[in-house]
PDB file of C-alpha atoms in Angstrom:
ATOM      1  CA  MET K1449     -81.363 -62.459  39.387  1.00 37.00           C
ATOM      2  CA  PRO K1450     -81.657 -64.594  36.160  1.00 39.00           C
ATOM      3  CA  THR K1451     -79.136 -64.268  33.457  1.00 40.00           C
ATOM      4  CA  GLN K1452     -80.022 -64.318  29.633  1.00 42.00           C
ATOM      5  CA  ARG K1453     -82.165 -66.967  28.640  1.00 46.00           C
ATOM      6  CA  SER K1454     -80.161 -70.233  27.608  1.00 43.00           C
ATOM      7  CA  ALA K1455     -80.108 -71.059  23.808  1.00 42.00           C
ATOM      8  CA  GLY K1456     -81.378 -74.602  24.492  1.00 47.00           C
ATOM      9  CA  ALA K1457     -84.213 -74.798  27.029  1.00 52.00           C
ATOM     10  CA  GLY K1458     -85.047 -71.051  26.653  1.00 57.00           C
ATOM     11  CA  LYS K1459     -85.368 -70.870  30.431  1.00 65.00           C
ATOM     12  CA  PRO K1460     -83.651 -68.435  32.486  1.00 68.00           C
ATOM     13  CA  MET K1461     -80.769 -69.827  34.493  1.00 80.00           C
ATOM     14  CA  GLU K1462     -79.463 -68.361  37.968  1.00 89.00           C
ATOM     15  CA  PHE K1463     -75.994 -67.397  38.324  1.00 82.00           C
ATOM     16  CA  GLY K1464     -75.493 -69.810  41.284  1.00 84.00           C
ATOM     17  CA  GLN K1465     -76.686 -72.658  39.068  1.00 83.00           C
ATOM     18  CA  VAL K1466     -74.267 -71.462  36.084  1.00 82.00           C
ATOM     19  CA  LEU K1467     -71.253 -71.601  38.678  1.00 77.00           C
ATOM     20  CA  ARG K1468     -72.446 -75.080  39.902  1.00 83.00           C
ATOM     21  CA  ARG K1469     -72.787 -76.617  36.451  1.00 83.00           C
ATOM     22  CA  ARG K1470     -69.383 -75.242  35.118  1.00 85.00           C
ATOM     23  CA  LEU K1471     -67.046 -78.120  34.330  1.00 90.00           C
ATOM     24  CA  MET K1472     -64.315 -78.847  32.225  1.00 87.00           C
ATOM     25  CA  ILE K1473     -65.640 -80.941  29.267  1.00 91.00           C
ATOM     26  CA  ARG K1474     -63.330 -83.080  27.242  1.00 92.00           C
ATOM     27  CA  SER K1475     -65.435 -84.924  24.738  1.00 94.00           C
ATOM     28  CA  TYR K1476     -68.134 -83.469  22.401  1.00 96.00           C
ATOM     29  CA  ASP K1477     -71.477 -84.334  20.291  1.00 95.00           C
ATOM     30  CA  GLU K1478     -70.061 -84.155  16.871  1.00 91.00           C
ATOM     31  CA  ALA K1479     -73.566 -84.538  15.431  1.00 90.00           C
ATOM     32  CA  ARG K1480     -74.576 -81.204  17.111  1.00 94.00           C
ATOM     33  CA  PRO K1481     -73.382 -78.047  15.648  1.00 95.00           C
ATOM     34  CA  VAL K1482     -73.161 -74.998  17.897  1.00 97.00           C
ATOM     35  CA  PRO K1483     -75.661 -72.413  16.709  1.00 97.00           C
ATOM     36  CA  LEU K1484     -73.862 -69.082  15.580  1.00 97.00           C
ATOM     37  CA  GLU K1485     -75.775 -66.851  18.201  1.00 97.00           C
ATOM     38  CA  ALA K1486     -74.489 -69.407  20.952  1.00 97.00           C
ATOM     39  CA  ILE K1487     -71.088 -68.752  19.958  1.00 98.00           C
ATOM     40  CA  GLU K1488     -71.467 -64.953  19.784  1.00 98.00           C
ATOM     41  CA  ALA K1489     -73.026 -65.026  23.156  1.00 97.00           C
ATOM     42  CA  VAL K1490     -69.772 -66.571  24.321  1.00 98.00           C
ATOM     43  CA  LEU K1491     -67.404 -64.271  22.568  1.00 98.00           C
ATOM     44  CA  ALA K1492     -69.499 -61.242  23.848  1.00 98.00           C
ATOM     45  CA  ALA K1493     -69.146 -62.564  27.338  1.00 97.00           C
ATOM     46  CA  ALA K1494     -65.453 -62.558  27.121  1.00 98.00           C
ATOM     47  CA  LEU K1495     -65.299 -59.069  25.950  1.00 97.00           C
ATOM     48  CA  ARG K1496     -67.397 -57.840  29.076  1.00 96.00           C
ATOM     49  CA  ALA K1497     -64.507 -59.073  31.409  1.00 97.00           C
ATOM     50  CA  PRO K1498     -62.584 -56.414  33.471  1.00 96.00           C
ATOM     51  CA  SER K1499     -59.384 -54.975  31.637  1.00 97.00           C
ATOM     52  CA  ALA K1500     -56.714 -52.987  33.592  1.00 97.00           C
ATOM     53  CA  GLY K1501     -56.856 -49.232  32.451  1.00 97.00           C
ATOM     54  CA  PHE K1502     -59.484 -50.382  29.712  1.00 97.00           C
ATOM     55  CA  THR K1503     -56.686 -51.545  27.890  1.00 97.00           C
ATOM     56  CA  GLN K1504     -58.653 -54.459  25.895  1.00 97.00           C
ATOM     57  CA  GLY K1505     -55.428 -56.166  25.173  1.00 97.00           C
ATOM     58  CA  VAL K1506     -57.095 -59.559  25.015  1.00 98.00           C
ATOM     59  CA  SER K1507     -57.928 -60.992  21.545  1.00 98.00           C
ATOM     60  CA  LEU K1508     -59.970 -64.142  20.416  1.00 98.00           C
ATOM     61  CA  LEU K1509     -59.071 -66.261  17.475  1.00 98.00           C
ATOM     62  CA  VAL K1510     -62.244 -68.392  16.573  1.00 98.00           C
ATOM     63  CA  LEU K1511     -61.922 -71.479  14.887  1.00 98.00           C
ATOM     64  CA  THR K1512     -65.156 -73.163  13.343  1.00 98.00           C
ATOM     65  CA  SER K1513     -64.485 -74.835   9.986  1.00 97.00           C
ATOM     66  CA  THR K1514     -63.178 -78.237  10.005  1.00 96.00           C
ATOM     67  CA  THR K1515     -60.324 -77.317   7.923  1.00 97.00           C
ATOM     68  CA  ASP K1516     -59.093 -74.757  10.524  1.00 98.00           C
ATOM     69  CA  ARG K1517     -59.684 -77.022  13.482  1.00 97.00           C
ATOM     70  CA  GLU K1518     -57.799 -79.782  12.125  1.00 96.00           C
ATOM     71  CA  ALA K1519     -54.884 -77.754  11.174  1.00 97.00           C
ATOM     72  CA  PHE K1520     -54.767 -76.542  14.666  1.00 98.00           C
ATOM     73  CA  TRP K1521     -54.628 -80.152  15.994  1.00 97.00           C
ATOM     74  CA  ARG K1522     -51.929 -81.276  13.540  1.00 95.00           C
ATOM     75  CA  LEU K1523     -49.754 -78.408  14.696  1.00 96.00           C
ATOM     76  CA  THR K1524     -50.512 -78.964  18.367  1.00 96.00           C
ATOM     77  CA  ALA K1525     -51.051 -82.621  19.008  1.00 89.00           C
ATOM     78  CA  GLU K1526     -48.072 -84.501  20.245  1.00 77.00           C
ATOM     79  CA  VAL K1527     -49.309 -88.084  20.692  1.00 79.00           C
ATOM     80  CA  ASP K1528     -52.601 -89.526  20.251  1.00 84.00           C
ATOM     81  CA  SER K1529     -54.593 -90.162  23.417  1.00 87.00           C
ATOM     82  CA  ALA K1530     -58.088 -90.356  24.803  1.00 88.00           C
ATOM     83  CA  TRP K1531     -57.631 -86.832  25.765  1.00 86.00           C
ATOM     84  CA  LEU K1532     -57.057 -85.824  22.410  1.00 89.00           C
ATOM     85  CA  ARG K1533     -59.676 -87.975  20.635  1.00 92.00           C
ATOM     86  CA  GLY K1534     -62.282 -86.279  22.965  1.00 91.00           C
ATOM     87  CA  MET K1535     -61.250 -82.760  22.385  1.00 93.00           C
ATOM     88  CA  ARG K1536     -60.691 -83.090  18.523  1.00 94.00           C
ATOM     89  CA  SER K1537     -64.488 -83.580  18.631  1.00 96.00           C
ATOM     90  CA  ALA K1538     -65.290 -79.953  19.541  1.00 97.00           C
ATOM     91  CA  PRO K1539     -66.896 -78.162  16.957  1.00 97.00           C
ATOM     92  CA  VAL K1540     -65.428 -74.719  18.058  1.00 98.00           C
ATOM     93  CA  LEU K1541     -62.167 -73.532  19.175  1.00 98.00           C
ATOM     94  CA  ILE K1542     -61.414 -70.199  20.697  1.00 98.00           C
ATOM     95  CA  LEU K1543     -57.637 -69.259  20.984  1.00 98.00           C
ATOM     96  CA  VAL K1544     -57.102 -66.608  23.809  1.00 98.00           C
ATOM     97  CA  TRP K1545     -54.237 -64.184  23.027  1.00 98.00           C
ATOM     98  CA  THR K1546     -52.905 -61.117  25.089  1.00 98.00           C
ATOM     99  CA  SER K1547     -50.510 -58.347  24.333  1.00 98.00           C
ATOM    100  CA  GLU K1548     -48.174 -57.169  27.004  1.00 98.00           C
ATOM    101  CA  GLN K1549     -47.221 -54.368  24.851  1.00 97.00           C
ATOM    102  CA  ALA K1550     -50.875 -53.014  24.619  1.00 97.00           C
ATOM    103  CA  TYR K1551     -50.677 -52.772  28.554  1.00 98.00           C
ATOM    104  CA  LEU K1552     -47.365 -51.235  28.613  1.00 97.00           C
ATOM    105  CA  ASP K1553     -48.279 -48.592  26.002  1.00 97.00           C
ATOM    106  CA  ARG K1554     -51.562 -47.732  27.633  1.00 97.00           C
ATOM    107  CA  TYR K1555     -50.167 -47.172  30.988  1.00 97.00           C
ATOM    108  CA  ALA K1556     -47.481 -44.843  29.323  1.00 97.00           C
ATOM    109  CA  GLU K1557     -50.491 -42.456  28.604  1.00 96.00           C
ATOM    110  CA  LEU K1558     -51.071 -39.275  29.990  1.00 95.00           C
ATOM    111  CA  ASP K1559     -53.349 -40.648  32.822  1.00 95.00           C
ATOM    112  CA  LYS K1560     -51.049 -43.187  33.843  1.00 94.00           C
ATOM    113  CA  SER K1561     -47.631 -41.857  32.964  1.00 90.00           C
ATOM    114  CA  TRP K1562     -45.500 -44.834  33.413  1.00 94.00           C
ATOM    115  CA  ILE K1563     -43.608 -43.770  30.271  1.00 95.00           C
ATOM    116  CA  ASP K1564     -40.631 -46.099  31.017  1.00 95.00           C
ATOM    117  CA  ARG K1565     -43.025 -48.916  29.973  1.00 95.00           C
ATOM    118  CA  ASP K1566     -41.188 -50.955  32.624  1.00 95.00           C
ATOM    119  CA  PRO K1567     -43.126 -54.333  33.263  1.00 95.00           C
ATOM    120  CA  ALA K1568     -41.624 -54.539  36.916  1.00 94.00           C
ATOM    121  CA  ARG K1569     -43.850 -51.598  37.782  1.00 95.00           C
ATOM    122  CA  TRP K1570     -46.799 -54.184  37.706  1.00 96.00           C
ATOM    123  CA  SER K1571     -47.856 -56.172  40.860  1.00 96.00           C
ATOM    124  CA  ALA K1572     -48.746 -58.905  38.564  1.00 97.00           C
ATOM    125  CA  PRO K1573     -48.810 -59.378  34.526  1.00 97.00           C
ATOM    126  CA  TYR K1574     -52.212 -57.874  34.122  1.00 97.00           C
ATOM    127  CA  TRP K1575     -52.251 -58.823  30.438  1.00 98.00           C
ATOM    128  CA  PHE K1576     -52.437 -62.559  31.583  1.00 98.00           C
ATOM    129  CA  VAL K1577     -54.927 -61.571  34.448  1.00 98.00           C
ATOM    130  CA  ASP K1578     -57.224 -60.049  32.113  1.00 98.00           C
ATOM    131  CA  ALA K1579     -57.059 -62.921  29.692  1.00 98.00           C
ATOM    132  CA  GLY K1580     -57.773 -65.276  32.563  1.00 98.00           C
ATOM    133  CA  MET K1581     -60.915 -63.158  33.489  1.00 98.00           C
ATOM    134  CA  ALA K1582     -62.016 -62.993  29.864  1.00 98.00           C
ATOM    135  CA  SER K1583     -61.644 -66.923  29.748  1.00 98.00           C
ATOM    136  CA  MET K1584     -63.664 -67.546  32.773  1.00 96.00           C
ATOM    137  CA  ALA K1585     -66.485 -65.303  31.599  1.00 97.00           C
ATOM    138  CA  ALA K1586     -66.401 -67.235  28.264  1.00 98.00           C
ATOM    139  CA  LEU K1587     -66.670 -70.677  30.300  1.00 97.00           C
ATOM    140  CA  LEU K1588     -69.662 -69.350  32.314  1.00 95.00           C
ATOM    141  CA  SER K1589     -71.495 -68.006  29.217  1.00 95.00           C
ATOM    142  CA  ALA K1590     -71.098 -71.507  27.898  1.00 96.00           C
ATOM    143  CA  VAL K1591     -72.912 -72.957  30.643  1.00 94.00           C
ATOM    144  CA  ASP K1592     -75.531 -70.564  30.358  1.00 93.00           C
ATOM    145  CA  GLN K1593     -75.894 -71.466  26.621  1.00 94.00           C
ATOM    146  CA  GLU K1594     -76.171 -75.008  27.703  1.00 93.00           C
ATOM    147  CA  LEU K1595     -72.755 -75.905  26.179  1.00 95.00           C
ATOM    148  CA  GLY K1596     -69.624 -77.794  27.344  1.00 95.00           C
ATOM    149  CA  ALA K1597     -66.152 -75.958  27.261  1.00 96.00           C
ATOM    150  CA  CYS K1598     -62.806 -76.723  28.354  1.00 96.00           C
ATOM    151  CA  PHE K1599     -59.557 -74.491  28.759  1.00 97.00           C
ATOM    152  CA  PHE K1600     -56.325 -76.038  27.728  1.00 96.00           C
ATOM    153  CA  GLY K1601     -52.889 -74.547  26.905  1.00 96.00           C
ATOM    154  CA  ILE K1602     -50.893 -74.944  23.774  1.00 97.00           C
ATOM    155  CA  PRO K1603     -47.372 -76.687  24.203  1.00 96.00           C
ATOM    156  CA  VAL K1604     -44.958 -74.082  24.209  1.00 96.00           C
ATOM    157  CA  ASP K1605     -42.800 -75.401  21.354  1.00 96.00           C
ATOM    158  CA  ARG K1606     -45.850 -75.188  19.033  1.00 97.00           C
ATOM    159  CA  ILE K1607     -47.049 -71.845  19.775  1.00 98.00           C
ATOM    160  CA  GLY K1608     -44.761 -70.345  17.139  1.00 97.00           C
ATOM    161  CA  ALA K1609     -46.263 -72.696  14.595  1.00 97.00           C
ATOM    162  CA  VAL K1610     -49.756 -71.871  15.372  1.00 98.00           C
ATOM    163  CA  ARG K1611     -49.093 -68.151  15.385  1.00 98.00           C
ATOM    164  CA  GLU K1612     -47.723 -68.477  11.959  1.00 98.00           C
ATOM    165  CA  ALA K1613     -50.375 -70.746  10.480  1.00 98.00           C
ATOM    166  CA  TYR K1614     -53.048 -68.227  11.605  1.00 98.00           C
ATOM    167  CA  GLU K1615     -51.137 -65.113  11.005  1.00 98.00           C
ATOM    168  CA  VAL K1616     -51.262 -64.089  14.701  1.00 98.00           C
ATOM    169  CA  PRO K1617     -48.998 -60.925  15.183  1.00 97.00           C
ATOM    170  CA  ALA K1618     -45.897 -61.673  17.171  1.00 95.00           C
ATOM    171  CA  SER K1619     -46.870 -59.181  19.781  1.00 95.00           C
ATOM    172  CA  HIS K1620     -49.630 -61.473  21.014  1.00 98.00           C
ATOM    173  CA  LEU K1621     -48.852 -63.957  23.534  1.00 98.00           C
ATOM    174  CA  SER K1622     -50.597 -67.504  23.638  1.00 98.00           C
ATOM    175  CA  VAL K1623     -52.810 -67.737  26.769  1.00 98.00           C
ATOM    176  CA  GLY K1624     -54.589 -70.967  26.048  1.00 98.00           C
ATOM    177  CA  VAL K1625     -57.652 -72.407  24.086  1.00 98.00           C
ATOM    178  CA  ILE K1626     -61.498 -72.742  24.921  1.00 98.00           C
ATOM    179  CA  SER K1627     -63.007 -75.763  23.122  1.00 97.00           C
ATOM    180  CA  LEU K1628     -66.751 -75.571  22.891  1.00 98.00           C
ATOM    181  CA  GLY K1629     -69.576 -77.688  21.947  1.00 97.00           C
ATOM    182  CA  TYR K1630     -72.414 -79.949  23.267  1.00 96.00           C
ATOM    183  CA  PRO K1631     -71.095 -82.516  25.814  1.00 95.00           C
ATOM    184  CA  ALA K1632     -71.114 -86.029  24.694  1.00 92.00           C
ATOM    185  CA  SER K1633     -71.878 -87.204  28.181  1.00 73.00           C
ATOM    186  CA  ALA K1634     -72.496 -85.765  31.522  1.00 60.00           C
ATOM    187  CA  ARG K1635     -69.577 -88.085  32.806  1.00 62.00           C
ATOM    188  CA  ILE K1636     -67.067 -86.208  34.959  1.00 61.00           C
ATOM    189  CA  THR K1637     -63.440 -86.729  33.747  1.00 61.00           C
ATOM    190  CA  GLY K1638     -60.019 -85.157  34.612  1.00 57.00           C
ATOM    191  CA  SER K1639     -58.313 -84.122  37.854  1.00 59.00           C
ATOM    192  CA  ARG K1640     -61.649 -83.445  39.506  1.00 60.00           C
ATOM    193  CA  THR K1641     -62.300 -87.346  39.561  1.00 63.00           C
ATOM    194  CA  ARG K1642     -58.892 -87.945  41.529  1.00 69.00           C
ATOM    195  CA  ARG K1643     -58.602 -84.762  43.761  1.00 77.00           C
ATOM    196  CA  PRO K1644     -61.312 -83.461  46.167  1.00 85.00           C
ATOM    197  CA  ARG K1645     -62.332 -79.913  46.453  1.00 84.00           C
ATOM    198  CA  ARG K1646     -60.322 -78.127  49.139  1.00 89.00           C
ATOM    199  CA  ALA K1647     -62.361 -77.011  52.242  1.00 92.00           C
ATOM    200  CA  ALA K1648     -63.182 -73.353  52.093  1.00 90.00           C
ATOM    201  CA  SER K1649     -61.601 -72.983  55.630  1.00 89.00           C
ATOM    202  CA  GLU K1650     -58.111 -74.143  53.968  1.00 91.00           C
ATOM    203  CA  VAL K1651     -58.001 -71.275  51.345  1.00 91.00           C
ATOM    204  CA  ILE K1652     -60.216 -68.403  52.944  1.00 92.00           C
ATOM    205  CA  HIS K1653     -58.324 -66.437  55.522  1.00 93.00           C
ATOM    206  CA  ARG K1654     -60.296 -63.624  57.567  1.00 94.00           C
ATOM    207  CA  GLY K1655     -58.306 -60.818  59.103  1.00 95.00           C
ATOM    208  CA  ARG K1656     -55.231 -62.896  59.392  1.00 90.00           C
ATOM    209  CA  TRP K1657     -53.674 -65.868  57.477  1.00 94.00           C
TER     210      TRP K1657
END
Protein backbone atom coordinates (compact mmCIF):
# COMPACT_ATOMS: atom_id res chain seq x y z
CA MET A 1 0.00 0.00 0.00
CA PRO A 2 1.45 3.42 -0.89
CA THR A 3 2.60 5.85 1.74
CA GLN A 4 1.73 9.54 1.66
CA ARG A 5 2.75 11.37 -1.48
CA SER A 6 6.33 12.58 -1.42
CA ALA A 7 7.03 16.29 -1.42
CA GLY A 8 9.19 16.31 -4.54
CA ALA A 9 7.68 14.25 -7.34
CA GLY A 10 4.18 14.04 -5.90
CA LYS A 11 4.06 10.31 -6.62
CA PRO A 12 3.16 7.62 -4.09
CA MET A 13 6.14 5.66 -2.82
CA GLU A 14 5.80 2.03 -1.77
CA PHE A 15 7.07 1.17 1.69
CA GLY A 16 9.51 -1.39 0.30
CA GLN A 17 10.99 1.31 -1.91
CA VAL A 18 11.37 3.61 1.09
CA LEU A 19 13.32 0.89 2.93
CA ARG A 20 15.60 0.19 -0.02
CA ARG A 21 16.34 3.87 -0.60
CA ARG A 22 17.19 4.71 3.01
CA LEU A 23 20.86 5.64 3.26
CA MET A 24 22.94 7.73 5.63
CA ILE A 25 23.56 10.91 3.63
CA ARG A 26 26.62 12.91 4.67
CA SER A 27 26.61 15.80 2.17
CA TYR A 28 23.73 18.13 1.24
CA ASP A 29 22.75 20.62 -1.45
CA GLU A 30 23.04 23.95 0.35
CA ALA A 31 21.19 25.74 -2.46
CA ARG A 32 17.96 23.78 -1.81
CA PRO A 33 16.08 24.70 1.37
CA VAL A 34 13.84 22.05 2.87
CA PRO A 35 10.13 22.99 2.65
CA LEU A 36 8.47 23.49 6.02
CA GLU A 37 5.81 20.88 5.20
CA ALA A 38 8.52 18.27 4.58
CA ILE A 39 10.17 19.03 7.94
CA GLU A 40 6.81 18.79 9.68
CA ALA A 41 6.11 15.45 7.99
CA VAL A 42 9.40 14.04 9.29
CA LEU A 43 8.71 15.30 12.81
CA ALA A 44 5.16 13.92 12.72
CA ALA A 45 6.49 10.51 11.72
CA ALA A 46 8.89 10.50 14.67
CA LEU A 47 6.02 11.22 17.04
CA ARG A 48 4.08 8.23 15.66
CA ALA A 49 6.73 5.76 16.84
CA PRO A 50 5.82 3.29 19.62
CA SER A 51 6.27 4.41 23.22
CA ALA A 52 6.39 2.09 26.23
CA GLY A 53 3.38 2.77 28.40
CA PHE A 54 2.63 5.62 25.98
CA THR A 55 5.14 7.58 28.06
CA GLN A 56 6.05 9.84 25.14
CA GLY A 57 9.35 10.70 26.79
CA VAL A 58 11.21 11.44 23.55
CA SER A 59 11.69 15.11 22.60
CA LEU A 60 13.03 16.76 19.44
CA LEU A 61 14.99 20.00 19.21
CA VAL A 62 14.85 21.35 15.64
CA LEU A 63 17.55 23.70 14.37
CA THR A 64 16.78 25.38 11.05
CA SER A 65 18.38 28.82 11.27
CA THR A 66 21.96 29.28 10.13
CA THR A 67 22.81 30.84 13.50
CA ASP A 68 21.51 27.89 15.51
CA ARG A 69 23.15 25.30 13.27
CA GLU A 70 26.52 27.04 13.21
CA ALA A 71 26.40 27.33 17.00
CA PHE A 72 25.82 23.58 17.21
CA TRP A 73 28.82 22.80 15.03
CA ARG A 74 31.04 25.20 16.97
CA LEU A 75 30.07 23.40 20.17
CA THR A 76 30.51 19.85 18.87
CA ALA A 77 33.07 19.80 16.05
CA GLU A 78 36.43 18.49 17.23
CA VAL A 79 38.58 18.77 14.10
CA ASP A 80 37.96 19.77 10.51
CA SER A 81 37.31 16.81 8.21
CA ALA A 82 35.55 15.86 4.99
CA TRP A 83 32.76 14.36 7.11
CA LEU A 84 32.28 17.60 9.01
CA ARG A 85 32.32 19.76 5.88
CA GLY A 86 29.66 17.57 4.32
CA MET A 87 27.48 17.45 7.41
CA ARG A 88 27.68 21.20 7.99
CA SER A 89 25.88 21.64 4.67
CA ALA A 90 22.67 20.14 6.12
CA PRO A 91 19.98 22.86 6.32
CA VAL A 92 18.14 21.11 9.18
CA LEU A 93 19.37 19.41 12.36
CA ILE A 94 17.01 17.48 14.63
CA LEU A 95 18.46 16.75 18.08
CA VAL A 96 16.85 13.69 19.68
CA TRP A 97 16.51 13.65 23.49
CA THR A 98 14.89 11.21 25.89
CA SER A 99 13.95 11.26 29.57
CA GLU A 100 14.64 8.23 31.74
CA GLN A 101 12.79 9.96 34.56
CA ALA A 102 9.65 10.27 32.46
CA TYR A 103 9.59 6.48 32.00
CA LEU A 104 10.30 5.73 35.65
CA ASP A 105 7.52 8.13 36.68
CA ARG A 106 5.07 6.71 34.15
CA TYR A 107 5.61 3.15 35.35
CA ALA A 108 5.12 4.25 38.96
CA GLU A 109 1.53 5.19 38.09
CA LEU A 110 -1.39 3.09 39.27
CA ASP A 111 -1.76 0.91 36.16
CA LYS A 112 1.93 -0.12 36.28
CA SER A 113 2.75 0.19 40.01
CA TRP A 114 6.54 0.12 39.85
CA ILE A 115 6.53 2.67 42.64
CA ASP A 116 10.19 2.10 43.55
CA ARG A 117 11.15 3.59 40.15
CA ASP A 118 14.02 1.12 39.95
CA PRO A 119 15.67 1.09 36.47
CA ALA A 120 16.74 -2.51 37.15
CA ARG A 121 13.14 -3.60 36.55
CA TRP A 122 13.55 -2.81 32.86
CA SER A 123 14.78 -5.58 30.54
CA ALA A 124 16.24 -2.80 28.38
CA PRO A 125 16.36 1.01 28.77
CA TYR A 126 13.17 1.69 26.82
CA TRP A 127 13.77 5.45 26.97
CA PHE A 128 16.57 4.80 24.49
CA VAL A 129 14.71 2.05 22.62
CA ASP A 130 11.79 4.37 21.96
CA ALA A 131 14.13 7.17 20.90
CA GLY A 132 15.74 4.80 18.39
CA MET A 133 12.35 3.88 16.96
CA ALA A 134 11.37 7.54 16.70
CA SER A 135 14.64 8.25 14.90
CA MET A 136 14.09 5.42 12.42
CA ALA A 137 10.56 6.64 11.71
CA ALA A 138 12.03 10.07 10.97
CA LEU A 139 14.70 8.61 8.69
CA LEU A 140 12.12 6.65 6.70
CA SER A 141 9.85 9.66 6.45
CA ALA A 142 12.78 11.67 5.09
CA VAL A 143 13.05 9.20 2.21
CA ASP A 144 9.32 9.46 1.60
CA GLN A 145 9.77 13.24 1.37
CA GLU A 146 12.64 12.67 -1.12
CA LEU A 147 15.16 14.05 1.36
CA GLY A 148 18.47 12.73 2.59
CA ALA A 149 19.19 12.19 6.28
CA CYS A 150 21.89 10.89 8.60
CA PHE A 151 21.87 9.89 12.27
CA PHE A 152 24.97 10.64 14.32
CA GLY A 153 25.94 11.19 17.95
CA ILE A 154 27.18 14.20 19.87
CA PRO A 155 30.63 13.64 21.44
CA VAL A 156 30.08 12.76 25.09
CA ASP A 157 32.20 15.60 26.41
CA ARG A 158 30.21 18.15 24.36
CA ILE A 159 26.69 17.16 25.40
CA GLY A 160 26.69 19.42 28.44
CA ALA A 161 27.64 22.45 26.36
CA VAL A 162 24.88 21.68 23.84
CA ARG A 163 22.34 21.23 26.63
CA GLU A 164 23.31 24.55 28.15
CA ALA A 165 23.37 26.47 24.87
CA TYR A 166 19.89 25.34 23.85
CA GLU A 167 18.42 25.31 27.36
CA VAL A 168 17.66 21.58 27.35
CA PRO A 169 16.47 20.36 30.79
CA ALA A 170 19.04 18.38 32.75
CA SER A 171 16.62 15.43 32.94
CA HIS A 172 16.87 14.87 29.17
CA LEU A 173 19.54 12.56 27.78
CA SER A 174 21.14 13.05 24.38
CA VAL A 175 20.43 10.21 21.95
CA GLY A 176 21.77 11.67 18.72
CA VAL A 177 21.15 14.06 15.86
CA ILE A 178 19.40 13.70 12.51
CA SER A 179 20.73 15.88 9.70
CA LEU A 180 18.20 16.60 6.98
CA GLY A 181 18.32 18.06 3.48
CA TYR A 182 18.49 17.29 -0.22
CA PRO A 183 21.47 15.04 -1.03
CA ALA A 184 24.38 16.70 -2.81
CA SER A 185 24.93 13.51 -4.81
CA ALA A 186 23.80 9.91 -5.05
CA ARG A 187 27.28 8.62 -4.14
CA ILE A 188 27.29 6.21 -1.20
CA THR A 189 29.88 6.93 1.48
CA GLY A 190 30.68 5.65 4.96
CA SER A 191 31.02 2.16 6.40
CA ARG A 192 28.60 0.67 3.92
CA THR A 193 31.17 1.10 1.16
CA ARG A 194 33.71 -0.95 3.15
CA ARG A 195 31.58 -3.59 4.83
CA PRO A 196 29.29 -6.02 3.01
CA ARG A 197 25.76 -6.54 4.30
CA ARG A 198 25.59 -9.68 6.42
CA ALA A 199 23.56 -12.51 4.96
CA ALA A 200 20.10 -13.00 6.47
CA SER A 201 21.10 -16.58 7.38
CA GLU A 202 23.79 -15.18 9.70
CA VAL A 203 21.48 -12.97 11.74
CA ILE A 204 18.03 -14.57 11.55
CA HIS A 205 17.60 -17.66 13.74
CA ARG A 206 14.44 -19.73 13.52
CA GLY A 207 13.31 -21.89 16.42
CA ARG A 208 16.82 -22.17 17.89
CA TRP A 209 19.99 -20.07 17.65
